[in-house]
Amino acid sequence: MAILEMKRIEILAMLANSKKIVDLLQEYGVVEIDDHQEESSDILYKVSVSPAISQIERFHASAESAIEILNNYAPVKSSMLASFAPRKDMTVSEFLEKSQDVDKILDRCSKLNGVYKKIQDKRIEIVRCNTLIEGLAPWLELDIPSSFKGTASTSAFIGRLPDAYDRESLISAIVSAEPELGFDVEIISSDKIQTCIIAICHKDGEKDFEQALRRLGFITVSDPNSALPGERMDQLQKDIEKCNDDIAEYESEINSFAQEREQIEFLLDYLMIRIDKYKILDKLSMSKNIFIVSGYIPATEVDGLEEKLEARFDVAISVTDPDFENEDVPVALSNGRVASTMEFVTNMYSTPGHDDIDPNPFMPFAYFNLFGLMLGDAGYGLLMVIVTLFVKLKIKPEPDKMRSVDYGLYCGIFTVIWGALMNGWFGDLPQYLGITFITDNHWYWFQPLDHTTRFLLFCFFLGLLHLGFGVVVNMIGKFKKGKILDGILDNVPVLMIIVGVLPLINSQIGGTALAETVQTLFIYDFLTGPAGRVLYMCLAAGAILVVLTQGRDSKGIIGKLGGGLWAIYNAASGYLGDILSYSRLLALGLCTGVIASVINQLASMPGNPIIFAVVCVFGHAVNLGINLIGTYVHTNRLQYVEFFSKFYEGGGRLFQPLKANSKTFKFKEEAKS
Amino acid sequence: MTMGSVLLILGAACASIFAGIGSAKGVGLVGEAGAGVIAEDPSKFGKILILQILPGTQGLYGFLAAFLILNNYTSELSFAAGLGYFAAALPIAVVGLISGIAQGRVATAGVGVVAKRPDQSGKALIMAAMVETYAVLALLISILLIGQVG
């Protein structure tokens, strides 16, 4: 259980079967197909299918926008936990049957998109009408059409002037510019920034008059129209109403598409699978009659695939060991139920390299303990357990998602344990509810707020254990690679130091600020007794050994000694920093508890049970939310920075086999009779 | 109320004020950058929210220190003890202020990672969490100092 052995597979078969074979590979989902390269490429060639891909991608986009429109207009009610729901089962023959309808569904999609486009057009139309109405508002008093140009012997000017005028001030302004002219003006409307006017003059003076007006900043109406402004306004309003009616009609049309949602979801899956498949076709090498597909496959899957292929087709399959030096070989992991919950945490840091040790099996115990201690409230832990159990048992997610649910469940369980040890039940909620038996019977280890120093030292102690475990894993990793001597020399002295430091912390725990409970623990007597002296000697010996061994790759006695001294300095400062880092367990743990207590206190202040309940529910929900995120990030950090730095490098590429990447449906093979 | 009691209150106030300012600035910075990304791609809200909350812990630490200090409140505190509590508040007050802002800036840069390479967003989280170590250490010293005075 760990990193799977990876093989290189080449499949050679008749070209006529190429699509069927790729289909089978996709259905089986165990081969990561790479670009097949052949040195003598005189006969073999490749076919570019990118036009086909982009065509399918266009269909996919169309179906996607159809779904989005349906989500907007006819949303499906779904709970927050719905994303954990398993995909619907569909057999392969059902899939093939439905595939016949694909064109029809696509048609429906583009129809749906078309209807939506019409709604958008109508919306734009409404906006346009509204803008026109706004422009018309100052002209409502005008009782002739705005396109009126004058009579046989007069010229009319309809337009606007900047600034505010009344009739007198406007006439005097024009007269002062052109005193000779005969004219008349009428103010239609006037406000601070503009004045709308109609002015009439004799045809002979038209030019001069227009110039006089222009000097005042006159602009003719921008959209002269033969209808009266009032009539136009009514018409526009009718247009808007009509648009709204149309939109309502289109919307009901969209709603009539609602029952086709499942079809469209199927189409999305279908197209996605097609896209993936076509992308593979690009990578095949083919000649007139045959084709070759190559890729990586976990060694455990080879036999199953060979059997399947050979049963249905004439194929030649060659399986070889990959060349790790020159190839980018992907890494596939296989872990048990508990360890696999850690895979997403590890992969977020880096997938293990092919010669790395898989850290996942070594992580869960420490991870969940650290998580539990950091969140440190049994009440919150219980909530997590209840929610995750509900999802697990009721919604029954698929394996991929089940892992995250399991992750939450284990985190929750350990949060309950550590919360109970630290007497945190939604902070100090039991006290407010009159439940005292926990405190009376002292059913807990200690209250962190009363014993911060003890808590802190306990965190350091856990940190030391965690780091020591990292060193042990490093040793195991080196042993596995056959570097026994390196494994021992690099790690045993460090372990001796770590073990030797234990009584130092222990004497601090027992010595000063702590209650008797710890002192009665045999471990305390053990460590302060003669065993302690042995451990101190162990510490000294470890330090000397580090100096002696860590410079072994340097040349000359001085180089070796210098290297050793440098190593002990590095170890001391590095481990000091690492251990101090575990104080975040205390900081975050206290935070959760104290804020929870403050919420309880606030809630109890008004003395009303209903307010108490409301404030408690709301407050604890927020506190849990914030602290969950903090705990998640910082537990990961302790893994990445402190734990992984002891043994883990990563840098691998995750195995991504060709498979059916469907969202809604899960394709099952039919039981063959 | 003695001068000592006033100093204690001042200390508690400082812890929550400055650490709070640091967090407010940090969370604000990330929020501004994050809103831009969400405008483009609303599905990244979850990842960005986590980044945004990260610089918020300094405020919680300041709050925690203030709470622990206030637990020791009496109206007849000696001047020396009051001054002691005030001094104990300083580490988380000052470091909380500065690390909150610094963490906010790292997390803001992390928003860029979420936008461009969402698969690598875990690394952005960890980089932001690195800054927090120093706030944790400051809080630790504040807590220990509070214990020493009391």
mmCIF file of N, CA and C in Angstrom, chain A residues 170-226:
data_model
loop_
_atom_site.group_PDB
_atom_site.id
_atom_site.type_symbol
_atom_site.label_atom_id
_atom_site.label_comp_id
_atom_site.label_asym_id
_atom_site.label_seq_id
_atom_site.Cartn_x
_atom_site.Cartn_y
_atom_site.Cartn_z
ATOM 1 N N LEU A 170 -34.248 85.203 -22.808
ATOM 2 C CA LEU A 170 -33.790 84.607 -24.056
ATOM 3 C C LEU A 170 -33.942 85.596 -25.207
ATOM 4 N N ILE A 171 -35.125 86.255 -25.253
ATOM 5 C CA ILE A 171 -35.343 87.225 -26.326
ATOM 6 C C ILE A 171 -34.299 88.318 -26.245
ATOM 7 N N SER A 172 -34.030 88.807 -25.058
ATOM 8 C CA SER A 172 -33.060 89.902 -24.962
ATOM 9 C C SER A 172 -31.666 89.407 -25.331
ATOM 10 N N ALA A 173 -31.375 88.144 -25.025
ATOM 11 C CA ALA A 173 -30.061 87.612 -25.401
ATOM 12 C C ALA A 173 -29.925 87.559 -26.921
ATOM 13 N N ILE A 174 -31.014 87.151 -27.610
ATOM 14 C CA ILE A 174 -30.941 87.058 -29.072
ATOM 15 C C ILE A 174 -30.907 88.459 -29.694
ATOM 16 N N VAL A 175 -31.729 89.314 -29.144
ATOM 17 C CA VAL A 175 -31.781 90.666 -29.689
ATOM 18 C C VAL A 175 -30.432 91.359 -29.551
ATOM 19 N N SER A 176 -29.772 91.151 -28.431
ATOM 20 C CA SER A 176 -28.478 91.812 -28.243
ATOM 21 C C SER A 176 -27.456 91.289 -29.248
ATOM 22 N N ALA A 177 -27.646 90.071 -29.751
ATOM 23 C CA ALA A 177 -26.730 89.557 -30.753
ATOM 24 C C ALA A 177 -27.126 90.009 -32.161
ATOM 25 N N GLU A 178 -28.427 89.929 -32.487
ATOM 26 C CA GLU A 178 -28.911 90.272 -33.828
ATOM 27 C C GLU A 178 -30.106 91.208 -33.676
ATOM 28 N N PRO A 179 -29.882 92.530 -33.484
ATOM 29 C CA PRO A 179 -30.995 93.418 -33.149
ATOM 30 C C PRO A 179 -31.994 93.584 -34.302
ATOM 31 N N GLU A 180 -31.612 93.262 -35.535
ATOM 32 C CA GLU A 180 -32.443 93.558 -36.692
ATOM 33 C C GLU A 180 -33.561 92.558 -36.928
ATOM 34 N N LEU A 181 -33.480 91.394 -36.336
ATOM 35 C CA LEU A 181 -34.337 90.281 -36.748
ATOM 36 C C LEU A 181 -35.725 90.318 -36.135
ATOM 37 N N GLY A 182 -36.677 89.790 -36.939
ATOM 38 C CA GLY A 182 -37.987 89.551 -36.375
ATOM 39 C C GLY A 182 -38.134 88.075 -36.030
ATOM 40 N N PHE A 183 -38.541 87.765 -34.861
ATOM 41 C CA PHE A 183 -38.598 86.336 -34.470
ATOM 42 C C PHE A 183 -39.504 86.185 -33.266
ATOM 43 N N ASP A 184 -39.772 84.929 -32.970
ATOM 44 C CA ASP A 184 -40.473 84.660 -31.718
ATOM 45 C C ASP A 184 -39.918 83.365 -31.122
ATOM 46 N N VAL A 185 -39.867 83.287 -29.803
ATOM 47 C CA VAL A 185 -39.441 82.020 -29.167
ATOM 48 C C VAL A 185 -40.475 81.605 -28.134
ATOM 49 N N GLU A 186 -40.521 80.322 -27.942
ATOM 50 C CA GLU A 186 -41.378 79.809 -26.882
ATOM 51 C C GLU A 186 -40.549 78.835 -26.061
ATOM 52 N N ILE A 187 -40.624 78.946 -24.725
ATOM 53 C CA ILE A 187 -39.876 78.024 -23.861
ATOM 54 C C ILE A 187 -40.752 76.795 -23.635
ATOM 55 N N ILE A 188 -40.254 75.637 -23.988
ATOM 56 C CA ILE A 188 -41.016 74.396 -23.747
ATOM 57 C C ILE A 188 -40.825 73.954 -22.309
ATOM 58 N N SER A 189 -39.530 73.923 -21.905
ATOM 59 C CA SER A 189 -39.246 73.591 -20.508
ATOM 60 C C SER A 189 -37.871 74.134 -20.195
ATOM 61 N N SER A 190 -37.600 74.291 -18.916
ATOM 62 C CA SER A 190 -36.304 74.859 -18.551
ATOM 63 C C SER A 190 -35.885 74.323 -17.196
ATOM 64 N N ASP A 191 -34.643 73.924 -17.113
ATOM 65 C CA ASP A 191 -34.128 73.583 -15.777
ATOM 66 C C ASP A 191 -32.718 74.144 -15.650
ATOM 67 N N LYS A 192 -31.988 73.724 -14.640
ATOM 68 C CA LYS A 192 -30.706 74.379 -14.348
ATOM 69 C C LYS A 192 -29.706 74.223 -15.481
ATOM 70 N N ILE A 193 -29.722 73.084 -16.150
ATOM 71 C CA ILE A 193 -28.655 72.865 -17.120
ATOM 72 C C ILE A 193 -29.080 73.118 -18.556
ATOM 73 N N GLN A 194 -30.380 73.100 -18.859
ATOM 74 C CA GLN A 194 -30.771 73.298 -20.249
ATOM 75 C C GLN A 194 -32.163 73.925 -20.363
ATOM 76 N N THR A 195 -32.367 74.529 -21.508
ATOM 77 C CA THR A 195 -33.676 75.105 -21.802
ATOM 78 C C THR A 195 -34.101 74.593 -23.173
ATOM 79 N N CYS A 196 -35.324 74.017 -23.242
ATOM 80 C CA CYS A 196 -35.813 73.513 -24.521
ATOM 81 C C CYS A 196 -36.721 74.575 -25.133
ATOM 82 N N ILE A 197 -36.439 74.921 -26.371
ATOM 83 C CA ILE A 197 -37.187 76.018 -26.980
ATOM 84 C C ILE A 197 -37.675 75.660 -28.371
ATOM 85 N N ILE A 198 -38.684 76.435 -28.804
ATOM 86 C CA ILE A 198 -38.993 76.466 -30.233
ATOM 87 C C ILE A 198 -38.950 77.941 -30.649
ATOM 88 N N ALA A 199 -38.218 78.187 -31.726
ATOM 89 C CA ALA A 199 -38.062 79.567 -32.168
ATOM 90 C C ALA A 199 -38.495 79.660 -33.630
ATOM 91 N N ILE A 200 -39.146 80.768 -33.980
ATOM 92 C CA ILE A 200 -39.620 80.952 -35.355
ATOM 93 C C ILE A 200 -39.140 82.301 -35.873
ATOM 94 N N CYS A 201 -38.662 82.294 -37.087
ATOM 95 C CA CYS A 201 -38.283 83.578 -37.692
ATOM 96 C C CYS A 201 -38.703 83.565 -39.167
ATOM 97 N N HIS A 202 -38.573 84.711 -39.793
ATOM 98 C CA HIS A 202 -38.908 84.791 -41.217
ATOM 99 C C HIS A 202 -37.830 84.090 -42.018
ATOM 100 N N LYS A 203 -38.239 83.483 -43.119
ATOM 101 C CA LYS A 203 -37.297 82.702 -43.936
ATOM 102 C C LYS A 203 -36.075 83.523 -44.323
ATOM 103 N N ASP A 204 -36.272 84.869 -44.583
ATOM 104 C CA ASP A 204 -35.156 85.697 -45.054
ATOM 105 C C ASP A 204 -34.046 85.795 -44.017
ATOM 106 N N GLY A 205 -34.443 85.861 -42.774
ATOM 107 C CA GLY A 205 -33.422 86.059 -41.732
ATOM 108 C C GLY A 205 -32.925 84.757 -41.143
ATOM 109 N N GLU A 206 -33.286 83.672 -41.802
ATOM 110 C CA GLU A 206 -33.017 82.326 -41.253
ATOM 111 C C GLU A 206 -31.566 82.133 -40.843
ATOM 112 N N LYS A 207 -30.629 82.491 -41.748
ATOM 113 C CA LYS A 207 -29.201 82.220 -41.501
ATOM 114 C C LYS A 207 -28.697 82.987 -40.291
ATOM 115 N N ASP A 208 -28.990 84.317 -40.291
ATOM 116 C CA ASP A 208 -28.507 85.157 -39.185
ATOM 117 C C ASP A 208 -29.083 84.689 -37.861
ATOM 118 N N PHE A 209 -30.378 84.338 -37.926
ATOM 119 C CA PHE A 209 -31.043 83.932 -36.699
ATOM 120 C C PHE A 209 -30.414 82.638 -36.166
ATOM 121 N N GLU A 210 -30.161 81.727 -37.085
ATOM 122 C CA GLU A 210 -29.574 80.448 -36.642
ATOM 123 C C GLU A 210 -28.213 80.685 -35.997
ATOM 124 N N GLN A 211 -27.458 81.649 -36.636
ATOM 125 C CA GLN A 211 -26.135 81.944 -36.073
ATOM 126 C C GLN A 211 -26.239 82.528 -34.678
ATOM 127 N N ALA A 212 -27.209 83.416 -34.515
ATOM 128 C CA ALA A 212 -27.400 84.017 -33.192
ATOM 129 C C ALA A 212 -27.703 82.922 -32.167
ATOM 130 N N LEU A 213 -28.552 82.001 -32.580
ATOM 131 C CA LEU A 213 -28.892 80.911 -31.664
ATOM 132 C C LEU A 213 -27.649 80.047 -31.364
ATOM 133 N N ARG A 214 -26.902 79.736 -32.401
ATOM 134 C CA ARG A 214 -25.721 78.877 -32.238
ATOM 135 C C ARG A 214 -24.743 79.520 -31.265
ATOM 136 N N ARG A 215 -24.632 80.848 -31.353
ATOM 137 C CA ARG A 215 -23.703 81.520 -30.443
ATOM 138 C C ARG A 215 -24.113 81.321 -28.986
ATOM 139 N N LEU A 216 -25.388 81.138 -28.791
ATOM 140 C CA LEU A 216 -25.853 80.868 -27.410
ATOM 141 C C LEU A 216 -25.699 79.388 -27.060
ATOM 142 N N GLY A 217 -25.267 78.607 -28.046
ATOM 143 C CA GLY A 217 -25.051 77.178 -27.768
ATOM 144 C C GLY A 217 -26.231 76.321 -28.181
ATOM 145 N N PHE A 218 -27.022 76.786 -29.141
ATOM 146 C CA PHE A 218 -28.225 76.057 -29.541
ATOM 147 C C PHE A 218 -27.888 74.760 -30.285
ATOM 148 N N ILE A 219 -28.581 73.694 -29.939
ATOM 149 C CA ILE A 219 -28.455 72.432 -30.678
ATOM 150 C C ILE A 219 -29.852 71.979 -31.039
ATOM 151 N N THR A 220 -30.044 71.591 -32.308
ATOM 152 C CA THR A 220 -31.380 71.104 -32.683
ATOM 153 C C THR A 220 -31.620 69.729 -32.058
ATOM 154 N N VAL A 221 -32.911 69.378 -31.957
ATOM 155 C CA VAL A 221 -33.238 68.081 -31.326
ATOM 156 C C VAL A 221 -32.509 66.954 -32.052
ATOM 157 N N SER A 222 -32.060 65.984 -31.278
ATOM 158 C CA SER A 222 -31.220 64.946 -31.880
ATOM 159 C C SER A 222 -32.037 63.934 -32.671
ATOM 160 N N ASP A 223 -33.292 63.732 -32.292
ATOM 161 C CA ASP A 223 -34.079 62.719 -33.009
ATOM 162 C C ASP A 223 -35.420 63.302 -33.444
ATOM 163 N N PRO A 224 -35.387 64.193 -34.461
ATOM 164 C CA PRO A 224 -36.651 64.792 -34.892
ATOM 165 C C PRO A 224 -37.648 63.712 -35.320
ATOM 166 N N ASN A 225 -38.887 63.882 -34.961
ATOM 167 C CA ASN A 225 -39.887 62.851 -35.221
ATOM 168 C C ASN A 225 -41.183 63.504 -35.610
ATOM 169 N N SER A 226 -41.918 62.841 -36.500
ATOM 170 C CA SER A 226 -43.143 63.476 -37.001
ATOM 171 C C SER A 226 -44.320 63.304 -36.034
#
